[in-house]
PDB file of C-alpha atoms in Angstrom:
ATOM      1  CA  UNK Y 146       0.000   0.000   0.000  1.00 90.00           C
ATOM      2  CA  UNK Y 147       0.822   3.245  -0.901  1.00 97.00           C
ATOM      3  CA  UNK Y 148       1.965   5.673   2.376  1.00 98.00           C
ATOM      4  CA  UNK Y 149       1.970   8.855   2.545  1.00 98.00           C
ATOM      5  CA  UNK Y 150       2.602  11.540   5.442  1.00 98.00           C
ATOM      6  CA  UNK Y 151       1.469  14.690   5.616  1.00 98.00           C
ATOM      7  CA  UNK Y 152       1.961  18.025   8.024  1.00 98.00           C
ATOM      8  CA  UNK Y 153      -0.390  20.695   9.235  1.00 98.00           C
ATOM      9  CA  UNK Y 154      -2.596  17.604   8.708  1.00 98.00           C
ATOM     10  CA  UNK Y 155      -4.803  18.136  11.505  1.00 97.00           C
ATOM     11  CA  UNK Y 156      -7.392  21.086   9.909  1.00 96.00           C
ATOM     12  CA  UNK Y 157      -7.552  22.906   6.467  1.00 95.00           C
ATOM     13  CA  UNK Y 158      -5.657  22.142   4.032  1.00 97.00           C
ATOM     14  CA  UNK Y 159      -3.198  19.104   5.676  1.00 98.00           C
ATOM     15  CA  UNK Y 160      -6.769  17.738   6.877  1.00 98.00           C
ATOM     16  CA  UNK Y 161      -8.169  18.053   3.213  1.00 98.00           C
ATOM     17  CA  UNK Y 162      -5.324  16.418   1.653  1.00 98.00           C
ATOM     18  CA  UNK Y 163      -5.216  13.733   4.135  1.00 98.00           C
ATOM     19  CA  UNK Y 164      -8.776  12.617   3.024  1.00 98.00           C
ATOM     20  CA  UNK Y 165      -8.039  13.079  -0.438  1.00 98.00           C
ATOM     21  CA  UNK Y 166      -4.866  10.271  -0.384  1.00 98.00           C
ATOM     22  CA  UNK Y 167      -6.761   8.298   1.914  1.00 98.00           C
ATOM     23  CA  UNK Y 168      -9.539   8.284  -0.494  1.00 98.00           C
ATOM     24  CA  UNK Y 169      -6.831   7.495  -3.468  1.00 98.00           C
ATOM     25  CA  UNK Y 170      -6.172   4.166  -1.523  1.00 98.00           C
ATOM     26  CA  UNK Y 171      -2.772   5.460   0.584  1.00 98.00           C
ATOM     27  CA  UNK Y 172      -2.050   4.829   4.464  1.00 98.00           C
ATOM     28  CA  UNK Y 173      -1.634   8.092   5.439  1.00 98.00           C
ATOM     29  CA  UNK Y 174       0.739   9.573   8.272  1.00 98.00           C
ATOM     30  CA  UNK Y 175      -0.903  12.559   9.844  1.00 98.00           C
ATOM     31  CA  UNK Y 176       1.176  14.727  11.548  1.00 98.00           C
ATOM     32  CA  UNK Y 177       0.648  18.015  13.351  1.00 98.00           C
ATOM     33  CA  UNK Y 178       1.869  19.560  16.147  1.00 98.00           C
ATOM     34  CA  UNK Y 179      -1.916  19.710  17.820  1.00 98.00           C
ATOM     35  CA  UNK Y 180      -1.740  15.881  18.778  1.00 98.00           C
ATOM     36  CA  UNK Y 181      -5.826  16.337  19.077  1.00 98.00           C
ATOM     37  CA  UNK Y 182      -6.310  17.587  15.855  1.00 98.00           C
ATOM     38  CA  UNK Y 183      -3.505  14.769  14.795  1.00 98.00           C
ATOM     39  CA  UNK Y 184      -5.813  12.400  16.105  1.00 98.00           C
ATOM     40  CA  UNK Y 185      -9.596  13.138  14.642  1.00 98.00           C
ATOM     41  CA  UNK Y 186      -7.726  13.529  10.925  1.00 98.00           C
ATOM     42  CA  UNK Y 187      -6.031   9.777  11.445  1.00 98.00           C
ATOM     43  CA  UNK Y 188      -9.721   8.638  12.959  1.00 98.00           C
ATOM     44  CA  UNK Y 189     -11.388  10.328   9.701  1.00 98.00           C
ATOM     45  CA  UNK Y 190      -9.125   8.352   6.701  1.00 98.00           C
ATOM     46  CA  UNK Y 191      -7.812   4.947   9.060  1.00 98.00           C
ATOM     47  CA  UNK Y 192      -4.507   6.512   9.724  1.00 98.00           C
ATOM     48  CA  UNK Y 193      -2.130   7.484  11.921  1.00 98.00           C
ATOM     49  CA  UNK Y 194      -1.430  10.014  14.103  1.00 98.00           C
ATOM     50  CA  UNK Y 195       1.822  11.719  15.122  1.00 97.00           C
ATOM     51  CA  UNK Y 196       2.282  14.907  17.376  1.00 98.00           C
ATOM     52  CA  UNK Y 197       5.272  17.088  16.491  1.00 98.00           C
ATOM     53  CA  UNK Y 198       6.994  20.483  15.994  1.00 98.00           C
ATOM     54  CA  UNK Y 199       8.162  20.399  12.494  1.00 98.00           C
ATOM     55  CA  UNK Y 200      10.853  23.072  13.331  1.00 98.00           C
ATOM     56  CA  UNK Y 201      12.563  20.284  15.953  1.00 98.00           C
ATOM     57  CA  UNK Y 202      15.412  18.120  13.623  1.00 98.00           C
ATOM     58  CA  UNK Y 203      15.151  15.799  16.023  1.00 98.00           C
ATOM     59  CA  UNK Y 204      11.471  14.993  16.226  1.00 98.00           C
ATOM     60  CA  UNK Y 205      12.004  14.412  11.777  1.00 98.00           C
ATOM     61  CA  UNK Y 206      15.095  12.097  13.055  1.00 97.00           C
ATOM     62  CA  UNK Y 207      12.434  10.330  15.574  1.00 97.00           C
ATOM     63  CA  UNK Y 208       9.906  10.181  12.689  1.00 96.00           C
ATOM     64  CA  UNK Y 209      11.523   8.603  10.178  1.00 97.00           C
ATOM     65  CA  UNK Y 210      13.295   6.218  11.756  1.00 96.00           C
ATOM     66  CA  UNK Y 211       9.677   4.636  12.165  1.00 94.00           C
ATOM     67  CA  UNK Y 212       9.499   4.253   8.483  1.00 95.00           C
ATOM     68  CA  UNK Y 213      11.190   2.148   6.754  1.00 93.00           C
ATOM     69  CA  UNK Y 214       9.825   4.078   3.304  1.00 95.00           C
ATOM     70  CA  UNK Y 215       7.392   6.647   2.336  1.00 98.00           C
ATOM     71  CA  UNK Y 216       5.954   7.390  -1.089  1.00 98.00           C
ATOM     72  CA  UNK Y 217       4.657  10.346  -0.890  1.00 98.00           C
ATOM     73  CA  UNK Y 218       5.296  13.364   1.369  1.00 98.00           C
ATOM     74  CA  UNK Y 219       3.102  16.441   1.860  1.00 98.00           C
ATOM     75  CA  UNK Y 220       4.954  18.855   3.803  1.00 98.00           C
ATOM     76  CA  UNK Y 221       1.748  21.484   4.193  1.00 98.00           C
ATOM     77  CA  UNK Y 222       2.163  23.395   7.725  1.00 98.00           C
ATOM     78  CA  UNK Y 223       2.313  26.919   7.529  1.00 97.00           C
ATOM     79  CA  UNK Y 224       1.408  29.759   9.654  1.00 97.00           C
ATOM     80  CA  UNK Y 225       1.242  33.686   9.096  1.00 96.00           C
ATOM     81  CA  UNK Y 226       2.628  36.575  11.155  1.00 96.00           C
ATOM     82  CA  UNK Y 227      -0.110  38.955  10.091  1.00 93.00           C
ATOM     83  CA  UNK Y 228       1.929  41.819  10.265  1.00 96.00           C
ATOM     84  CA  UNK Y 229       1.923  44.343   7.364  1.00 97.00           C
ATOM     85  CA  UNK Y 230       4.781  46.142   8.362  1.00 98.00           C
ATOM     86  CA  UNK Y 231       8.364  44.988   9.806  1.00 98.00           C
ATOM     87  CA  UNK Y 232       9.097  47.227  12.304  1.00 98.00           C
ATOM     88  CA  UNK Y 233       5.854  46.324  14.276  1.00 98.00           C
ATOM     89  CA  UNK Y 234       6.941  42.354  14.021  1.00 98.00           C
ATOM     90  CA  UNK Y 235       8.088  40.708  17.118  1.00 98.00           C
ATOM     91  CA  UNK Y 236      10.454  38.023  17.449  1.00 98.00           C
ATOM     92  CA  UNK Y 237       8.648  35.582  18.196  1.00 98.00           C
ATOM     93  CA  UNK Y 238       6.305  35.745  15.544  1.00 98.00           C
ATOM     94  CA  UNK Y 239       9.206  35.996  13.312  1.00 98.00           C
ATOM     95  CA  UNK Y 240      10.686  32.542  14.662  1.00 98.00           C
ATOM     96  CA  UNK Y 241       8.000  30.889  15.222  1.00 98.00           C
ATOM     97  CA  UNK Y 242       6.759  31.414  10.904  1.00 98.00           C
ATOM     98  CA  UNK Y 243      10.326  30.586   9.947  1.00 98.00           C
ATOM     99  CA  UNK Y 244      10.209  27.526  12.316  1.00 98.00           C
ATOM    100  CA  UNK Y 245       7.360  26.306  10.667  1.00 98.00           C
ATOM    101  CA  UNK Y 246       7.037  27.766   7.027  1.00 98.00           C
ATOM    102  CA  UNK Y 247      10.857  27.629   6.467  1.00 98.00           C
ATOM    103  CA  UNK Y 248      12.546  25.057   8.692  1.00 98.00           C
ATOM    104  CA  UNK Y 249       9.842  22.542   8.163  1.00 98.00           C
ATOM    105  CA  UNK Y 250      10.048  22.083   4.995  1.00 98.00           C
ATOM    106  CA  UNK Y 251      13.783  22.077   5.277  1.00 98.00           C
ATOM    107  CA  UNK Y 252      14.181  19.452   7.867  1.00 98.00           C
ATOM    108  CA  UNK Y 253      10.891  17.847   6.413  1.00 98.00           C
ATOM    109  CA  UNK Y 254      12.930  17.332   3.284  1.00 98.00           C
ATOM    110  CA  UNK Y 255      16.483  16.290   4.821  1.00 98.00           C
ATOM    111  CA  UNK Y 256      14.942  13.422   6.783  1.00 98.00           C
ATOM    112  CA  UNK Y 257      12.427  11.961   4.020  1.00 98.00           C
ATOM    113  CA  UNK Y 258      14.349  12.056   0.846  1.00 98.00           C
ATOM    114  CA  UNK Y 259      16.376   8.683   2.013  1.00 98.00           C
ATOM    115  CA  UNK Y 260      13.097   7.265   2.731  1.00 98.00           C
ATOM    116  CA  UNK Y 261      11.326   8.820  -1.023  1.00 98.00           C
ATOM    117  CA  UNK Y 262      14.246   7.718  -2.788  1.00 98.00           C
ATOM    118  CA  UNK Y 263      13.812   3.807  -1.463  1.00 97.00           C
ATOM    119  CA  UNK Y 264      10.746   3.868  -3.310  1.00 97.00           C
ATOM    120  CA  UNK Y 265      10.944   6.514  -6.171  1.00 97.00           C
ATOM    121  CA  UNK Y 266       8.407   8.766  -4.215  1.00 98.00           C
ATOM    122  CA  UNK Y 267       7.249  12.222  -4.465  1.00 98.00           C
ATOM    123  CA  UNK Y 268       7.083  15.310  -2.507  1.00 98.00           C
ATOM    124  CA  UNK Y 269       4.912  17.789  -2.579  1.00 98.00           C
ATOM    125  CA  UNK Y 270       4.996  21.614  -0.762  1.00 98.00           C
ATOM    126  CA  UNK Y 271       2.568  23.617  -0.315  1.00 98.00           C
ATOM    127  CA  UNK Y 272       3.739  27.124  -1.073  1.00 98.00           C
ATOM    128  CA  UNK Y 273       1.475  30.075  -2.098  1.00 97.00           C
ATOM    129  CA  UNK Y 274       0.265  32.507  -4.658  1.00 96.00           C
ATOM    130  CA  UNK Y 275       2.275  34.616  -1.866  1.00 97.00           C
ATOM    131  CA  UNK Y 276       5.208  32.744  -3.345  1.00 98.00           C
ATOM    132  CA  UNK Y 277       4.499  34.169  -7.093  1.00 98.00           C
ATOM    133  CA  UNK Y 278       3.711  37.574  -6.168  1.00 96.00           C
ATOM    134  CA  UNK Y 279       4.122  40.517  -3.821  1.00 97.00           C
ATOM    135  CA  UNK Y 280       1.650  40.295  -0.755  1.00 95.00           C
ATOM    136  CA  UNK Y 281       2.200  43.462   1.148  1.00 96.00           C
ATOM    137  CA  UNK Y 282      -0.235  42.416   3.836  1.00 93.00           C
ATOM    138  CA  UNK Y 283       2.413  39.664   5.185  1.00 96.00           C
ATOM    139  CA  UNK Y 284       5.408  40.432   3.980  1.00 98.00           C
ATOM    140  CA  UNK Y 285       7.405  37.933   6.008  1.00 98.00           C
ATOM    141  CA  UNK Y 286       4.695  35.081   5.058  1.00 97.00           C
ATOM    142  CA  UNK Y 287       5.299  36.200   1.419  1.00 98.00           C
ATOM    143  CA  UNK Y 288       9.239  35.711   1.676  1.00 98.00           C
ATOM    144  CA  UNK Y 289       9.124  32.500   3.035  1.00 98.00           C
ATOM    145  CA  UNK Y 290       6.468  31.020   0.398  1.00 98.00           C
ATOM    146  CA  UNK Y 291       9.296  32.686  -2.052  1.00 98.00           C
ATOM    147  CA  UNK Y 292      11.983  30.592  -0.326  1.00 98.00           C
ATOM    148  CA  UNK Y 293       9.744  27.935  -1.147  1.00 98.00           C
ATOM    149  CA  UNK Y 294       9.449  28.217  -4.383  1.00 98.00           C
ATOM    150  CA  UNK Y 295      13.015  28.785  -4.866  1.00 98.00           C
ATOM    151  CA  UNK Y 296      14.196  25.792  -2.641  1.00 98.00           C
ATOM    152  CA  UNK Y 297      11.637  23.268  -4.540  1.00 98.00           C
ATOM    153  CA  UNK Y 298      12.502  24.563  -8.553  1.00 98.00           C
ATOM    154  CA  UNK Y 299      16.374  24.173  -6.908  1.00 98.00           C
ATOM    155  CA  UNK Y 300      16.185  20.947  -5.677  1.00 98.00           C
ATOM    156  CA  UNK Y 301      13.950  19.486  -7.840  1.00 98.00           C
ATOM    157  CA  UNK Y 302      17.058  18.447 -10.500  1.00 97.00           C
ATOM    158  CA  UNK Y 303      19.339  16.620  -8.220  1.00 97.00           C
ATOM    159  CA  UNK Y 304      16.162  14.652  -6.607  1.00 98.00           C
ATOM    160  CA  UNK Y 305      14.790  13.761  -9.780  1.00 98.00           C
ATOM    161  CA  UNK Y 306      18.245  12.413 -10.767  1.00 97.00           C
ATOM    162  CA  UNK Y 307      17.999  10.179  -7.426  1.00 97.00           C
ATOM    163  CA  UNK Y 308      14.051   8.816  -8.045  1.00 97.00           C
ATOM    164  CA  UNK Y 309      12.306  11.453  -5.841  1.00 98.00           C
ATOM    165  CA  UNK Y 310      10.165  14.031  -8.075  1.00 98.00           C
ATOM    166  CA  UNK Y 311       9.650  17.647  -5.963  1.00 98.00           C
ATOM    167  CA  UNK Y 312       6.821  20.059  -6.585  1.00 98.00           C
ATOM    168  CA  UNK Y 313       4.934  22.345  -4.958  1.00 98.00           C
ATOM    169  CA  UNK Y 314       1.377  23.706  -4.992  1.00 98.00           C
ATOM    170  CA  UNK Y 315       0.685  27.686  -4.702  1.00 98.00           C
ATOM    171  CA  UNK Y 316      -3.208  27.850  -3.149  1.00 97.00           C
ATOM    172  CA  UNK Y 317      -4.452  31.350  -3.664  1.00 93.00           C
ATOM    173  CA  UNK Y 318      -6.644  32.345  -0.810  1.00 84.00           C
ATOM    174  CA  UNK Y 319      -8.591  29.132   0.893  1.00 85.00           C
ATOM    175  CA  UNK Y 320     -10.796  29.100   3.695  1.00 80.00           C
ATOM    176  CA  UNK Y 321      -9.248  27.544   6.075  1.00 82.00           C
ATOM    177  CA  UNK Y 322      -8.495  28.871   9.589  1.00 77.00           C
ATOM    178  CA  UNK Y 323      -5.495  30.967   8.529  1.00 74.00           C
ATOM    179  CA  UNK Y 324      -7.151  33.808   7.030  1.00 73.00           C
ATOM    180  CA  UNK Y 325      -8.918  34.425  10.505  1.00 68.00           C
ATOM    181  CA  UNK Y 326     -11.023  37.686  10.638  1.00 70.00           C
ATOM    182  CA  UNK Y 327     -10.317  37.847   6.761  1.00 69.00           C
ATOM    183  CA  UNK Y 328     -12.754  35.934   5.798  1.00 74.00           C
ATOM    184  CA  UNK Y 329     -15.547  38.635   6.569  1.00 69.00           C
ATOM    185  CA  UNK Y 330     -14.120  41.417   4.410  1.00 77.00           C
ATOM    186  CA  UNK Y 331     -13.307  39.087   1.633  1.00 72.00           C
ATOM    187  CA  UNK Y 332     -17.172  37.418   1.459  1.00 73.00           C
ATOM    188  CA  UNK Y 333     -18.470  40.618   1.747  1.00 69.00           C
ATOM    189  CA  UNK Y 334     -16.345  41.770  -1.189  1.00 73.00           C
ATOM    190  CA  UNK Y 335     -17.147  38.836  -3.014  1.00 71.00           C
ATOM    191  CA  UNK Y 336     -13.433  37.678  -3.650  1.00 74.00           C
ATOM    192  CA  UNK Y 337     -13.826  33.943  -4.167  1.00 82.00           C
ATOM    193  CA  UNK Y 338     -12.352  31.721  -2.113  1.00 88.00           C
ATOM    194  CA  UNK Y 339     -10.529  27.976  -2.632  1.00 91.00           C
ATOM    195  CA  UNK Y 340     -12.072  25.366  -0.494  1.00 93.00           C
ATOM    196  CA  UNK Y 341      -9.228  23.134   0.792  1.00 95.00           C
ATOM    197  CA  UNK Y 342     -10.775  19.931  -1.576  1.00 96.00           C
ATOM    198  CA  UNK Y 343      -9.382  21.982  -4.418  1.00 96.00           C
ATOM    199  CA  UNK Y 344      -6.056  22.007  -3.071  1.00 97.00           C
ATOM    200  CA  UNK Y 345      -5.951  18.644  -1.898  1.00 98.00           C
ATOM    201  CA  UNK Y 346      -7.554  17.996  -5.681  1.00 98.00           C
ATOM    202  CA  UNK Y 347      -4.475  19.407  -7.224  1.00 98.00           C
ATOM    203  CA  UNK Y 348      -2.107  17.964  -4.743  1.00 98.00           C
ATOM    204  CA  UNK Y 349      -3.541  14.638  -6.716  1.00 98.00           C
ATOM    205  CA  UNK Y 350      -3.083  16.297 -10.443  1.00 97.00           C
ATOM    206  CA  UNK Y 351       0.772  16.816  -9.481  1.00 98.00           C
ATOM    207  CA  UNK Y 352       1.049  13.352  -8.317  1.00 97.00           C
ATOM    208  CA  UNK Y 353      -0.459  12.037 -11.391  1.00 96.00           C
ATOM    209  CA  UNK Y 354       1.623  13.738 -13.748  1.00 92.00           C
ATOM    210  CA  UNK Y 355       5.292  12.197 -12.571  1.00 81.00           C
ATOM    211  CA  UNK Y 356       6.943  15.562 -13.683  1.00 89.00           C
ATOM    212  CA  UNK Y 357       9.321  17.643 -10.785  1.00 96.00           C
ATOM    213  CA  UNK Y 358      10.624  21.437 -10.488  1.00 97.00           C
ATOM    214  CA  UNK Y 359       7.346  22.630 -10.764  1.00 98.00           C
ATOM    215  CA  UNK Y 360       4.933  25.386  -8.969  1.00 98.00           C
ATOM    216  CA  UNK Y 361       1.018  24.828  -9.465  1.00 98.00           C
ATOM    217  CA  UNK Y 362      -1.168  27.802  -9.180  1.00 97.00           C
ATOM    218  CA  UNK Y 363      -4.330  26.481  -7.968  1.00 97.00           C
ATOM    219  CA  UNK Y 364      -7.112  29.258  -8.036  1.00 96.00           C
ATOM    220  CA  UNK Y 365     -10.787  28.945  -7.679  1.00 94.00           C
ATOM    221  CA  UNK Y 366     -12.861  28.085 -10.984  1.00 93.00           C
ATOM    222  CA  UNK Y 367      -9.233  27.457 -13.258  1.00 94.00           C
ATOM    223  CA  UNK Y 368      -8.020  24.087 -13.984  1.00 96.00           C
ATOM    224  CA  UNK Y 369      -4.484  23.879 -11.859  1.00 97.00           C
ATOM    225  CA  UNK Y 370      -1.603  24.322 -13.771  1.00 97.00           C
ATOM    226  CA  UNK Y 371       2.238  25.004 -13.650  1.00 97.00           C
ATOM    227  CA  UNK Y 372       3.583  28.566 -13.267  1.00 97.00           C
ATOM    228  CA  UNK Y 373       5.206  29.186 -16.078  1.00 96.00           C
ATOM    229  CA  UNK Y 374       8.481  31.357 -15.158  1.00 96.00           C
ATOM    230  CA  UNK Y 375       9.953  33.927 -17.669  1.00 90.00           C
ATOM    231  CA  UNK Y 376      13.928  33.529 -18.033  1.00 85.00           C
ATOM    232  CA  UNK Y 377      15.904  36.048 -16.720  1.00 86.00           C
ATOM    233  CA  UNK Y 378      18.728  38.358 -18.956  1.00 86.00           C
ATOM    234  CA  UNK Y 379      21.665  36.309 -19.506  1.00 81.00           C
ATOM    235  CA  UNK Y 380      25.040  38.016 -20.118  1.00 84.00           C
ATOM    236  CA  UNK Y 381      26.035  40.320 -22.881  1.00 82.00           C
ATOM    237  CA  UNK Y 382      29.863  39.747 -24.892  1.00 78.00           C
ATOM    238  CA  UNK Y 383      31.427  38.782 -27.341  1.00 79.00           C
ATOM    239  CA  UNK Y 384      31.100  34.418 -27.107  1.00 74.00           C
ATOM    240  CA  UNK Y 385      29.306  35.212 -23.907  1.00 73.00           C
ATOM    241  CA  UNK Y 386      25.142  34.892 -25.304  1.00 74.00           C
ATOM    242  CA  UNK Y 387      23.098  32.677 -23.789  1.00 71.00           C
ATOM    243  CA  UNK Y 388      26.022  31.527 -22.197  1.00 77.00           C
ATOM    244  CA  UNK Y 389      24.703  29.644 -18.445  1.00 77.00           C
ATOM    245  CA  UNK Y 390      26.849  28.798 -15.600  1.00 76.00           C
ATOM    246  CA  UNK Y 391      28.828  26.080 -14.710  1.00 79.00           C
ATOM    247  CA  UNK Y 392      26.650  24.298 -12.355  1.00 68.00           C
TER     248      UNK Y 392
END
């Protein structure tokens, strides 16, 4: 059988894609750091729970030594500052979103890639539209859905040359209980909003394609697709067009 783990499983959008690889026939791992939350996900799709801080290297070190191969990991938790402007952010707010948004993924990543690339698995992130485009009100959310992006379309190469295909997924605005208060002003100016099925939905397309390096923009009412990134100048000389670095 097919297994699968997934973070930030315990509401929203982990919860959502939890169900949806459940439903796709996979055992799936949920993990969150609310072991309660854990719990009534596993309960909902026959799974499993597991309560940790993503941001701890040695709770991914505890966690994967319990598996002795994974085929799919969704590494999903996320949290916002919801601060608009820097010199208003505390420090904790600031480490606690880079614990979880940035080292997550990170550690996420370090520990399961041994156990993807026993069975030619897959990855997926969840990023953000954030990660695309300027979002002025979060600017510290927004730069760590960029690192995101940046870390997955990096990676993905060497993975892919080891079995393990990386992606990630870039949600516009969901309901789900991150945008908090938000969700009054946006209803009431009739900005539509994802429902977490349609992220979990495309968390399925990307697994069903068996292509890496790739960020899917997932908004409501559009068929998810790839973002597809302009190049950037190369340099100018004599010999020296369209000449790349030596990687």
């Amino acid at each position: 059988m097919t297994l699968a783990l997934v973070t930030g499983g315990g509401s929203g959008i982990g919860r959502a894609i939890a169900e949806r690889l459940a439903a796709d026939g996979a055992d799936v791992l949920v993990v969150d750091i609310d072991e309660i939350a854990a719990q009534r996900t596993a309960r909902a799709v026959d799974g499993r729970a597991v309560a940790a801080d993503v941001g701890d290297p040695a709770e991914w070190d505890r966690l994967a030594d319990t598996i002795p191969g994974l085929d799919i990991a969704c590494l999903n938790a996320g949290v916002v500052t919801g601060e608009a402007h820097l010199d208003d952010l505390s420090d904790d707010a600031y480490r606690r979103i880079m614990r979880v948004n940035v080292d997550g993924v990170v550690l996420g990543l370090r520990a399961l890639i041994p156990l993807l690339e026993r069975n030619e698995g897959d990855a997926v992130v969840t990023a953000s539209l954030a990660g695309l485009t300027p979002m002025p009100s979060d600017p510290i959310y927004t730069a760590t859905k960029h690192f995101l992006v940046g870390l997955v379309r990096s990676a993905a190469p060497g993975l892919a040359a080891r079995g393990v295909r990386l992606n990630a997924v870039c949600p516009g605005i969901a309901d789900t209980p991150l945008i908090g208060n938000g969700r009054a002003r946006l209803e009431a100016a009739g900005f539509p909003l994802l429902e977490p099925a349609d992220v979990a939905a495309a968390v399925a397309l990307v697994l069903a394609t068996g292509e890496g390096g790739q960020a899917w923009v997932v908004q409501p009412g559009r068929v998810p697709e790839p973002y597809r990134f302009g190049g950037v100048p190369g340099p100018r000389g004599a010999g020296a067009e369209g000449v790349r670095p030596p990687l």
